[in-house]
PDB file of C-alpha atoms in Angstrom:
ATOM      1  CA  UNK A1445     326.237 -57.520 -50.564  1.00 52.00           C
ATOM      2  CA  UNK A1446     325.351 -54.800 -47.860  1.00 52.00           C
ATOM      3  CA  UNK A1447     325.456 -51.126 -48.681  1.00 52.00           C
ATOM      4  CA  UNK A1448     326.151 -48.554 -46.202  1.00 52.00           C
ATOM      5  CA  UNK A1449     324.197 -45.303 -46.378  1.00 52.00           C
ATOM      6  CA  UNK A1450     325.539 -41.967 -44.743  1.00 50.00           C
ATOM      7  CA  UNK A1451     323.676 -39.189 -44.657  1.00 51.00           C
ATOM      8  CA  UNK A1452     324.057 -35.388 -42.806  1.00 49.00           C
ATOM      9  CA  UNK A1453     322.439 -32.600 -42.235  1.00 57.00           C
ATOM     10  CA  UNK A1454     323.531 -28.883 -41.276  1.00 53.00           C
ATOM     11  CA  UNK A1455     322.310 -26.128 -39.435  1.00 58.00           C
ATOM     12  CA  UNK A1456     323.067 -22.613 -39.425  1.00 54.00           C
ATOM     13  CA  UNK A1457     324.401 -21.210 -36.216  1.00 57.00           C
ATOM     14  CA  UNK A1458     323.955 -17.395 -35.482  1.00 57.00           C
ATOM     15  CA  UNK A1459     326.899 -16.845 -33.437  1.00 54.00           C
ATOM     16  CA  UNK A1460     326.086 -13.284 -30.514  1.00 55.00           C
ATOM     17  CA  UNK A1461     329.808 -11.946 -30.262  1.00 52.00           C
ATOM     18  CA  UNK A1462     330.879 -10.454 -26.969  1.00 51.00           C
ATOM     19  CA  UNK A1463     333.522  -7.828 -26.836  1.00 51.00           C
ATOM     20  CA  UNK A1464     333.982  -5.378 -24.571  1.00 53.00           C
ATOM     21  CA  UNK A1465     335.301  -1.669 -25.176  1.00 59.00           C
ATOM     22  CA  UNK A1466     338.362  -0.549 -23.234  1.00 64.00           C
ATOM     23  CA  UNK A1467     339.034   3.097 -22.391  1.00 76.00           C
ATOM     24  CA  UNK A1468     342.410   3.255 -24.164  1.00 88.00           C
ATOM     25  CA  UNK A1469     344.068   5.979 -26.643  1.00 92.00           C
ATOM     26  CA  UNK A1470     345.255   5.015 -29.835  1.00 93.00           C
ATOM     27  CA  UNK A1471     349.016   6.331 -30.326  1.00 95.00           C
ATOM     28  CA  UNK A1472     350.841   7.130 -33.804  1.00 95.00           C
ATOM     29  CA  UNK A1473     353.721   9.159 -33.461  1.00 96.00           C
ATOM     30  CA  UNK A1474     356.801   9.279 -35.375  1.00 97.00           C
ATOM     31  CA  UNK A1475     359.775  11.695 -35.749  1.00 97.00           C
ATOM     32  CA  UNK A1476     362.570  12.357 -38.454  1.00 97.00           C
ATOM     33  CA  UNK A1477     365.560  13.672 -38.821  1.00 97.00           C
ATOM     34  CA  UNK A1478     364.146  16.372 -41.065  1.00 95.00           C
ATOM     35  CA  UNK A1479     362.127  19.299 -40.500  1.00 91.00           C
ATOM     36  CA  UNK A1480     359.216  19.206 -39.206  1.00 85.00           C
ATOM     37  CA  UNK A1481     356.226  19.805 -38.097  1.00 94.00           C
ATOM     38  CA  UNK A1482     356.372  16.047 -36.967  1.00 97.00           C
ATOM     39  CA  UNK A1483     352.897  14.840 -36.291  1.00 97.00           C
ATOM     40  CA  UNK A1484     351.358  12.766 -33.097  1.00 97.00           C
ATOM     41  CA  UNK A1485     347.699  11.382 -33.616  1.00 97.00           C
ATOM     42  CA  UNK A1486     345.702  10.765 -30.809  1.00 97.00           C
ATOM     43  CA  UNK A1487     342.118   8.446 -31.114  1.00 95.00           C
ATOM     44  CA  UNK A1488     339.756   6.056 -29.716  1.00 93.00           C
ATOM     45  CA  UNK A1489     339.652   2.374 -30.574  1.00 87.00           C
ATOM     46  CA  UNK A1490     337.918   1.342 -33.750  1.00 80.00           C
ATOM     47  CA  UNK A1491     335.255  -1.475 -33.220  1.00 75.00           C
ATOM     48  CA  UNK A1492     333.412  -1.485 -36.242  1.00 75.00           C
ATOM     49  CA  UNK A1493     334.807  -2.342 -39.847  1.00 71.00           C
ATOM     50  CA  UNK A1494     335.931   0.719 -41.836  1.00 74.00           C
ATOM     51  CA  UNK A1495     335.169   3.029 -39.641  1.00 79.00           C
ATOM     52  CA  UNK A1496     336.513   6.621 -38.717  1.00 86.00           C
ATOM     53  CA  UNK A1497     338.458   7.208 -35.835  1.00 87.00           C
ATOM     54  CA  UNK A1498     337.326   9.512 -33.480  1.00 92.00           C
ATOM     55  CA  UNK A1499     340.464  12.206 -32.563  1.00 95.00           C
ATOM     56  CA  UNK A1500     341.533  12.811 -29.159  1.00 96.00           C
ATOM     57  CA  UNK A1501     341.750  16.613 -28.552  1.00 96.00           C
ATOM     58  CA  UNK A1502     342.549  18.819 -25.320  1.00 96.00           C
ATOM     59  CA  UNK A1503     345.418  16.556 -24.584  1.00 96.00           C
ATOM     60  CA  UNK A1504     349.321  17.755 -23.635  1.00 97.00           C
ATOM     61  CA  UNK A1505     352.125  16.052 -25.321  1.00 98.00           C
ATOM     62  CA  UNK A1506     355.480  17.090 -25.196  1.00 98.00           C
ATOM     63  CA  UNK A1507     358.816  15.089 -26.249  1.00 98.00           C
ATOM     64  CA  UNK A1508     361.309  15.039 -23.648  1.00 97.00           C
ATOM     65  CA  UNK A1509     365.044  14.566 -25.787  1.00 95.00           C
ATOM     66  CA  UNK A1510     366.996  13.791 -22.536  1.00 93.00           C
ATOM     67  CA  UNK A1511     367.653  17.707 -21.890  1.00 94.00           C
ATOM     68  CA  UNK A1512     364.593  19.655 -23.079  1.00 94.00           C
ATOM     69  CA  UNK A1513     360.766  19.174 -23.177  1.00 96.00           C
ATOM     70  CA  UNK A1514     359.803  19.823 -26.788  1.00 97.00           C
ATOM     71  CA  UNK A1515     356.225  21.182 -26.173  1.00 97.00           C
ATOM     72  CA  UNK A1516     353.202  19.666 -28.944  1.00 98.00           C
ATOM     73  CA  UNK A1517     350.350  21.828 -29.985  1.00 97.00           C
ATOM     74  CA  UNK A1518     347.425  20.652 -31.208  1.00 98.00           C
ATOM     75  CA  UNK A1519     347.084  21.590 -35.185  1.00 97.00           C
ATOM     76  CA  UNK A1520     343.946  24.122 -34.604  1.00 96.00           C
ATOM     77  CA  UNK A1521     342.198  22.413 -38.574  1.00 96.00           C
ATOM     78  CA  UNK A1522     342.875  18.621 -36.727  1.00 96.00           C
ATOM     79  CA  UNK A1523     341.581  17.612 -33.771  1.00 96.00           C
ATOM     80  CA  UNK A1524     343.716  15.074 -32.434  1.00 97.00           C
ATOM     81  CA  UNK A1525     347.278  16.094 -34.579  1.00 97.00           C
ATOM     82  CA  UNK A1526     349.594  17.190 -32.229  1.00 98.00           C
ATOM     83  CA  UNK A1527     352.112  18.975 -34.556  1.00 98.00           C
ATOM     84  CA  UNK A1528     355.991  20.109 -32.992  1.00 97.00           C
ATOM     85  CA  UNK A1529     357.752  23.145 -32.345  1.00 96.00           C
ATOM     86  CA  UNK A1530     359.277  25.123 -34.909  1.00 94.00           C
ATOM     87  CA  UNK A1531     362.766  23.730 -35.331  1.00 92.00           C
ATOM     88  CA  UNK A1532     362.609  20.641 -33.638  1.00 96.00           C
ATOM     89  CA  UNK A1533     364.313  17.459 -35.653  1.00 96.00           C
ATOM     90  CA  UNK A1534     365.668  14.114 -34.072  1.00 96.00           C
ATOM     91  CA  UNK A1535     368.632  12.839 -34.141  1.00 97.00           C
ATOM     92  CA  UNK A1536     370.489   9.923 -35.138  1.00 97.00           C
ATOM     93  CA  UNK A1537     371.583   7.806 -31.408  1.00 96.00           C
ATOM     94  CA  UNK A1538     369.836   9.790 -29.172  1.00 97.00           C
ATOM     95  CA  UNK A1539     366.543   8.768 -27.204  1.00 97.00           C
ATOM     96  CA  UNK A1540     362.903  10.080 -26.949  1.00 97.00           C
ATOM     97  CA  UNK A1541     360.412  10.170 -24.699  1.00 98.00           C
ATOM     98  CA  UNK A1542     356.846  10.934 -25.750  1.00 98.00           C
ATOM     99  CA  UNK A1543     354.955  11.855 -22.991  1.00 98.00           C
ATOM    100  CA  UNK A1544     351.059  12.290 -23.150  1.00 97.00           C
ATOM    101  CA  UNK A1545     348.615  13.695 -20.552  1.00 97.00           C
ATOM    102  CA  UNK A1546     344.599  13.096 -21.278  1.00 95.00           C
ATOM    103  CA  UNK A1547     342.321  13.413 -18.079  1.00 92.00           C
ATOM    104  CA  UNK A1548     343.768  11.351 -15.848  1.00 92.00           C
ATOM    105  CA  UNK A1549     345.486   9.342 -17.608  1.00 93.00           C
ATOM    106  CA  UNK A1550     349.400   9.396 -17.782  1.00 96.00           C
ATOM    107  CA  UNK A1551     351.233   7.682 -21.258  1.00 96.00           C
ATOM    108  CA  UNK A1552     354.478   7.588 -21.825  1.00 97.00           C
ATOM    109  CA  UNK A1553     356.908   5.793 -24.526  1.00 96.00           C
ATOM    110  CA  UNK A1554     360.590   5.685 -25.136  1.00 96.00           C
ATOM    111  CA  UNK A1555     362.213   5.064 -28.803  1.00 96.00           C
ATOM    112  CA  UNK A1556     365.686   5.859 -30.149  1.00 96.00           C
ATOM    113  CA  UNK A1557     366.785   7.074 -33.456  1.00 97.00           C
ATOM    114  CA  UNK A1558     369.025   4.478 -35.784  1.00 97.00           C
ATOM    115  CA  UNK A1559     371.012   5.394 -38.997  1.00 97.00           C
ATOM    116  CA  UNK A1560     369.644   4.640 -42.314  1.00 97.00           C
ATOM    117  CA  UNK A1561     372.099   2.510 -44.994  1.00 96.00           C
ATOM    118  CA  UNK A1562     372.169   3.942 -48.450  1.00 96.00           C
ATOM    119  CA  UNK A1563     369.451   2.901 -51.246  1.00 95.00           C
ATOM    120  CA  UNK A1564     370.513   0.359 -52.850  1.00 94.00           C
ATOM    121  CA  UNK A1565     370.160  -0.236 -57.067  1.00 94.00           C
ATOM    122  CA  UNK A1566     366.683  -2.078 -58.117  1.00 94.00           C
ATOM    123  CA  UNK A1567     366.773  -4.903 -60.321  1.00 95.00           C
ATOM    124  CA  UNK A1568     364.919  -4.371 -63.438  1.00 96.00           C
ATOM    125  CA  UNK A1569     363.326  -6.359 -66.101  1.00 95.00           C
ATOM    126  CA  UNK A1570     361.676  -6.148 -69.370  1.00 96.00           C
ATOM    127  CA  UNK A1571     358.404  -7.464 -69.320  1.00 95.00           C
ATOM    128  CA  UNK A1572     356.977  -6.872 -72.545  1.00 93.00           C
ATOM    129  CA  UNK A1573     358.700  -5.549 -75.886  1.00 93.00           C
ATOM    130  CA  UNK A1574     355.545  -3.506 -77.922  1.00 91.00           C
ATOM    131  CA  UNK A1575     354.984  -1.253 -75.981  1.00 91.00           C
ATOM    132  CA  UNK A1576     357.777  -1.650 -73.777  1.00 95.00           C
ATOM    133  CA  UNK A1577     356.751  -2.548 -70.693  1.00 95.00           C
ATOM    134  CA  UNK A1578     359.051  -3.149 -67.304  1.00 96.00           C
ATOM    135  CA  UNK A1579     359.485  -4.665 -63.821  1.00 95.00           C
ATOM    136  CA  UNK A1580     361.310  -3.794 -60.696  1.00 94.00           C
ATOM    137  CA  UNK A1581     362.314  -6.170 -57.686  1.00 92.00           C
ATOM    138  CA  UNK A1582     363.436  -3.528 -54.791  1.00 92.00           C
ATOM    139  CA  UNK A1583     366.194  -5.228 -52.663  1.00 91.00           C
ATOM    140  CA  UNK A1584     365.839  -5.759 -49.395  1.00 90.00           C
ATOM    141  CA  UNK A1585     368.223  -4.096 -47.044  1.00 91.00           C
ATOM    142  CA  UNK A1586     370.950  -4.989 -45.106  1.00 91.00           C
ATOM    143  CA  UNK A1587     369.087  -3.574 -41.825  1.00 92.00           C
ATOM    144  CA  UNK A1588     365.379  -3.286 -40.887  1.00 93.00           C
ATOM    145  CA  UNK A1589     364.114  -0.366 -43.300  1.00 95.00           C
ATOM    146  CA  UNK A1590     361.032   0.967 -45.378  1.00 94.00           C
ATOM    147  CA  UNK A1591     361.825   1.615 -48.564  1.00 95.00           C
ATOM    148  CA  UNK A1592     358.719   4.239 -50.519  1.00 96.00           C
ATOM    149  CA  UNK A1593     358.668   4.057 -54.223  1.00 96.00           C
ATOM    150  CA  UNK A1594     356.186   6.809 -56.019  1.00 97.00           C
ATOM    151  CA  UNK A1595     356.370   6.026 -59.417  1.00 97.00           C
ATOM    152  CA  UNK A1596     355.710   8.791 -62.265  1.00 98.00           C
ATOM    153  CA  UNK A1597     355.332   8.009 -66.218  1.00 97.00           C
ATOM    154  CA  UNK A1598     352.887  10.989 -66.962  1.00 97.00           C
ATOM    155  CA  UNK A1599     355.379  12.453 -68.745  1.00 96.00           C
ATOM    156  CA  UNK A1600     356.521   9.486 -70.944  1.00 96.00           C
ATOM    157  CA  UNK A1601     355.080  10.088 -74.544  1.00 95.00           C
ATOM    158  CA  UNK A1602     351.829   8.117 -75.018  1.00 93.00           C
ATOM    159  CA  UNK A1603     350.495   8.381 -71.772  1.00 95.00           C
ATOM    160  CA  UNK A1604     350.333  12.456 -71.202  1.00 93.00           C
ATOM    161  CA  UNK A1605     346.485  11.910 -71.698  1.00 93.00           C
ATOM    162  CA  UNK A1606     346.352   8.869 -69.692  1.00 94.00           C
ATOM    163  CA  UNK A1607     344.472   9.485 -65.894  1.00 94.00           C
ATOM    164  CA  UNK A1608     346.723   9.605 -62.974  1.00 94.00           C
ATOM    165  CA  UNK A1609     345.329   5.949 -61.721  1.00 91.00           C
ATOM    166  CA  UNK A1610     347.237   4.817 -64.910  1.00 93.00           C
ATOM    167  CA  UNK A1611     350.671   6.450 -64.849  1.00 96.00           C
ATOM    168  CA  UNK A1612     351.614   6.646 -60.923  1.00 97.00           C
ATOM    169  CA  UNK A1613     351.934   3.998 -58.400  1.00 95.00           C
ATOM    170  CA  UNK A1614     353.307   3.641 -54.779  1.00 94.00           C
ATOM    171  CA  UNK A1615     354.646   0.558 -53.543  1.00 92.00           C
ATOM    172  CA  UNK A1616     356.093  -0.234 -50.365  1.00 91.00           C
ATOM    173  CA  UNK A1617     359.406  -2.458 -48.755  1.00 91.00           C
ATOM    174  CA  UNK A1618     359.759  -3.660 -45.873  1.00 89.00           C
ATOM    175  CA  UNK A1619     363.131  -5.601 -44.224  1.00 90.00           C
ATOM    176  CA  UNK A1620     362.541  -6.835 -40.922  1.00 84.00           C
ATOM    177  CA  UNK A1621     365.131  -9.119 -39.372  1.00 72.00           C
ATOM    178  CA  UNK A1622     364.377 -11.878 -36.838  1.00 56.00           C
ATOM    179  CA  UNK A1623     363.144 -15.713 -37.895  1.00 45.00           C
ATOM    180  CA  UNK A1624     360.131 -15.591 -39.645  1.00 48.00           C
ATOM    181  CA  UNK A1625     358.308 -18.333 -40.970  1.00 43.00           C
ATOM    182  CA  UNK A1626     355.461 -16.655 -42.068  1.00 45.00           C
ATOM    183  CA  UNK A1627     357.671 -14.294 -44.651  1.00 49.00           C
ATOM    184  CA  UNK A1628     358.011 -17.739 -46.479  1.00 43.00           C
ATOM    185  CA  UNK A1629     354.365 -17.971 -47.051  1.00 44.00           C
ATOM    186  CA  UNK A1630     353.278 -13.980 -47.070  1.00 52.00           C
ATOM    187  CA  UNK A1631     350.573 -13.297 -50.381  1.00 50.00           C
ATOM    188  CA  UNK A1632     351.756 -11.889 -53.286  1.00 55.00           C
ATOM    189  CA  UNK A1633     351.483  -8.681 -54.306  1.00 60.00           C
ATOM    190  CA  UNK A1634     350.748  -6.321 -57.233  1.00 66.00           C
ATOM    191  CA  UNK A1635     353.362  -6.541 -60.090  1.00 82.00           C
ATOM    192  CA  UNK A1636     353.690  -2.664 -61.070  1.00 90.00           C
ATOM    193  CA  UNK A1637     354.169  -2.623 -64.716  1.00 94.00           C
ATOM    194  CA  UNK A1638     355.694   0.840 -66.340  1.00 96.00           C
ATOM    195  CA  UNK A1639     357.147   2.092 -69.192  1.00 97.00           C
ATOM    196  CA  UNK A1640     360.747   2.927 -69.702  1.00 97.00           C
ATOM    197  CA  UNK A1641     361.466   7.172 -68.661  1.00 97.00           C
ATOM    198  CA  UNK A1642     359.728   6.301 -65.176  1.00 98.00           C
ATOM    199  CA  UNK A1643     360.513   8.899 -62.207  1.00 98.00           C
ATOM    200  CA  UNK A1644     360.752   7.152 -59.018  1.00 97.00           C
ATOM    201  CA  UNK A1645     360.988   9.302 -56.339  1.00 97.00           C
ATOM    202  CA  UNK A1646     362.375   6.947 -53.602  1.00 98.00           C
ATOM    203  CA  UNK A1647     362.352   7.583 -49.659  1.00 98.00           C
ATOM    204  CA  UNK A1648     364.443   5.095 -47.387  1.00 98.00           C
ATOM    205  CA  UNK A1649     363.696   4.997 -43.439  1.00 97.00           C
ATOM    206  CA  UNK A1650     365.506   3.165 -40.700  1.00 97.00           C
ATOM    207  CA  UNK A1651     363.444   0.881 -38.323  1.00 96.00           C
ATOM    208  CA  UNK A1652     365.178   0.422 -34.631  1.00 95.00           C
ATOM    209  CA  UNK A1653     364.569  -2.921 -33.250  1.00 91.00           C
ATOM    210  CA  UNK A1654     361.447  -2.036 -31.241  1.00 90.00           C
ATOM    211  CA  UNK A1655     359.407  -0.263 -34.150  1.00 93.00           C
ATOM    212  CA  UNK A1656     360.210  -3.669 -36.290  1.00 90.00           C
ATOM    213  CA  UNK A1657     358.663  -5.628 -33.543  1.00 87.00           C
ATOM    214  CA  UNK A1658     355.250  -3.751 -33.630  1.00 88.00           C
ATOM    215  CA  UNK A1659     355.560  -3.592 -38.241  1.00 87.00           C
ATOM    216  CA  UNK A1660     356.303  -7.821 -37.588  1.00 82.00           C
ATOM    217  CA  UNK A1661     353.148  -7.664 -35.537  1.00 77.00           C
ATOM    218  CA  UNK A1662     351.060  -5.437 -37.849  1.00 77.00           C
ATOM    219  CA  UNK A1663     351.740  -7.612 -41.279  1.00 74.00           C
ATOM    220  CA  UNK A1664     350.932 -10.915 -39.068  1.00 67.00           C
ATOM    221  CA  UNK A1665     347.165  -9.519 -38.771  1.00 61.00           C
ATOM    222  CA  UNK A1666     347.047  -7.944 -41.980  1.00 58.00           C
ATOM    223  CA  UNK A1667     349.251  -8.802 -45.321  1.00 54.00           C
ATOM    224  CA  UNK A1668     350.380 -12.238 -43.708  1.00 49.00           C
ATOM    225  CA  UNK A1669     347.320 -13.647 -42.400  1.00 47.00           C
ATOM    226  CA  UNK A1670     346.684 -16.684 -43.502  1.00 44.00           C
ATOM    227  CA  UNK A1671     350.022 -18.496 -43.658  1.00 43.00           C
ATOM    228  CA  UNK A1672     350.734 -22.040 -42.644  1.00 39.00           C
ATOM    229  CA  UNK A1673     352.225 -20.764 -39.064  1.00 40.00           C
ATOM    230  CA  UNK A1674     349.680 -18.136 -38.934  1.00 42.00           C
ATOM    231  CA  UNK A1675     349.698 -16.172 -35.490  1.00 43.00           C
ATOM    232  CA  UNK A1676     346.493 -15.712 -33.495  1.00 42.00           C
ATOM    233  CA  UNK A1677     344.736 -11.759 -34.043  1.00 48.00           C
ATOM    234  CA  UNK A1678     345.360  -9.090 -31.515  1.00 52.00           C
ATOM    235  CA  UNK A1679     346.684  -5.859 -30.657  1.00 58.00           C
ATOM    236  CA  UNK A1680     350.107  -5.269 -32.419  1.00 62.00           C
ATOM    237  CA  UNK A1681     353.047  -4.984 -29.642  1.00 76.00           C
ATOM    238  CA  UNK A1682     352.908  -1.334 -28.612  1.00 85.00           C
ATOM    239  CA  UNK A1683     355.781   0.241 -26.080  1.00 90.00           C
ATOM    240  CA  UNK A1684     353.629   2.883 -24.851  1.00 92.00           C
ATOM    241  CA  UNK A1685     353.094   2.371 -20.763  1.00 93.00           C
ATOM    242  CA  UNK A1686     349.671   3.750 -19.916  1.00 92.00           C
ATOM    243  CA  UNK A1687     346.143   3.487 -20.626  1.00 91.00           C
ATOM    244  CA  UNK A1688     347.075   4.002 -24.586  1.00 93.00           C
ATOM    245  CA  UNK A1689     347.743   1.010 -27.473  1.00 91.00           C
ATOM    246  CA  UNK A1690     349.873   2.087 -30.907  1.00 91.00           C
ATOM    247  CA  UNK A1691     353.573   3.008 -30.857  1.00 94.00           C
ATOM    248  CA  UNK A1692     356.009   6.019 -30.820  1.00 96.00           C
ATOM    249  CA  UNK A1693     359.158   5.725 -33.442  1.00 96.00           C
ATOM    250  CA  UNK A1694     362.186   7.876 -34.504  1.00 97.00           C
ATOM    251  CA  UNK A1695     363.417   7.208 -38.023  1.00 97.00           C
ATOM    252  CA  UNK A1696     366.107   9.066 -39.969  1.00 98.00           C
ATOM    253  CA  UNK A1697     364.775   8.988 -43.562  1.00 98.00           C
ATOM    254  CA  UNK A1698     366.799   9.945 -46.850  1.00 97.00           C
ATOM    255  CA  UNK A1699     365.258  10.457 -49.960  1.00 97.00           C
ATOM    256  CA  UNK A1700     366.261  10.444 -54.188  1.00 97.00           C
ATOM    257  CA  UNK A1701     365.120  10.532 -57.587  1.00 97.00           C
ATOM    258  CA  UNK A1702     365.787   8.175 -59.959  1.00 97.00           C
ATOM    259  CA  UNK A1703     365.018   7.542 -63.943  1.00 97.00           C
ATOM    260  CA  UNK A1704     364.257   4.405 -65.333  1.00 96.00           C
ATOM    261  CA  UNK A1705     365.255   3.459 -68.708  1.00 91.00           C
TER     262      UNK A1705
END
């Protein structure tokens, strides 16, 4: 009778990561069909965990609608928020152009403004009977869209004394078209339980095609990492052209309050 013996050992391995920082701006800019002031963020790159980005000030931006230059000014309590003229709203169909000028450096990024489709009716479900207790599943939509619930039951008797982190909640929808394996595999998230008398106040924003591109990109590094067709990290698709990474959007956004009973 022979016996075979296998044995291992293992070795911890110190691993000296090499990156290398780029001189690039970070971008977030978005504008609505409502009144303003609509905001534009200028920053550095992060390259540390949970850090704090460091604004961007001095720069020009304006926002060229295909007929006039829409001039930004830089909010004088933010460095880096470039806030917009008084008056100044997008509009559904029509095209934007952000442009940027920082130094020497020359951004620019086009988007378009799509129409929202109405809300459509939650489905809701009792969870628990003493104390009643429910569940909501928020539809998707039939095009790409955010859907923002902020959830209120402060008022609802037996919780006026309860703190806020116990009677409000914000969650978050997101329909994005295209094939998607990982949305078969994405983690799941918080179940918000509430009582019946809830006040939603809901907001509903249209995506275009090329803003649902760069959200696709975001939730494959962050909420959907980890699937079985995961996606290798980097830089979310951006459509500025430049020295800059992030992305420019127009949304129209509509907005309601609901009670749930």
């Amino acid at each position: 009778m022979a016996f075979l013996i296998l044995s291992s050992c293992s070795e911890g391995i110190d691993w000296e990561l090499q990156y290398q920082e780029v001189d690039l701006l970070v971008v977030e800019g978005k504008i609505t069909n409502e009144a303003g002031p609509h905001e534009i963020m200028l920053s550095l790159p992060l390259y540390e965990m949970n850090g704090t980005p460091e604004p961007v000030s001095g720069a020009e931006v304006e926002i060229f609608d295909g007929q006039s230059a829409h001039v930004f000014g830089e909010d004088p309590a933010r460095e880096g928020i470039y806030l917009s003229p008084p008056g100044f709203s997008g509009e559904v169909g029509k095209y934007y152009q952000l442009r940027i000028r920082h130094g020497s450096r020359r951004i620019s990024a086009v988007t378009h403004m799509v129409e929202v489709t109405p809300m459509k009716h939650p489905f809701i479900y009792l969870v628990q009977e003493d104390p009643p207790r429910l569940g909501a599943v928020i539809p998707d939509s039939d095009v790409p869209a955010i859907v923002r619930w902020e959830m209120d039951w402060s008022h609802v008797p037996g919780y006026e004394d309860a703190p806020d982190t116990a009677t409000h909640a914000v969650v978050y929808h997101y329909t994005l078209n295209g094939v998607d394996v990982n949305k078969l595999f994405k983690p799941s998230q918080e179940q918000i339980r509430f009582p019946p008398g809830t006040r939603v106040f809901r907001e509903k924003e249209s995506v275009n095609a090329w803003y649902g591109e760069f959200l696709r990109g975001v939730l494959s590094e962050t909420d959907w990492r980890g699937g079985m067709f995961d996606v290798l990290p980097g830089n979310a698709r951006t459509n500025m052209q430049g020295e800059a990474i992030g992305f420019f959007t127009a949304a129209q956004v509509i907005r309601d309050t609901i009670v749930i009973r």
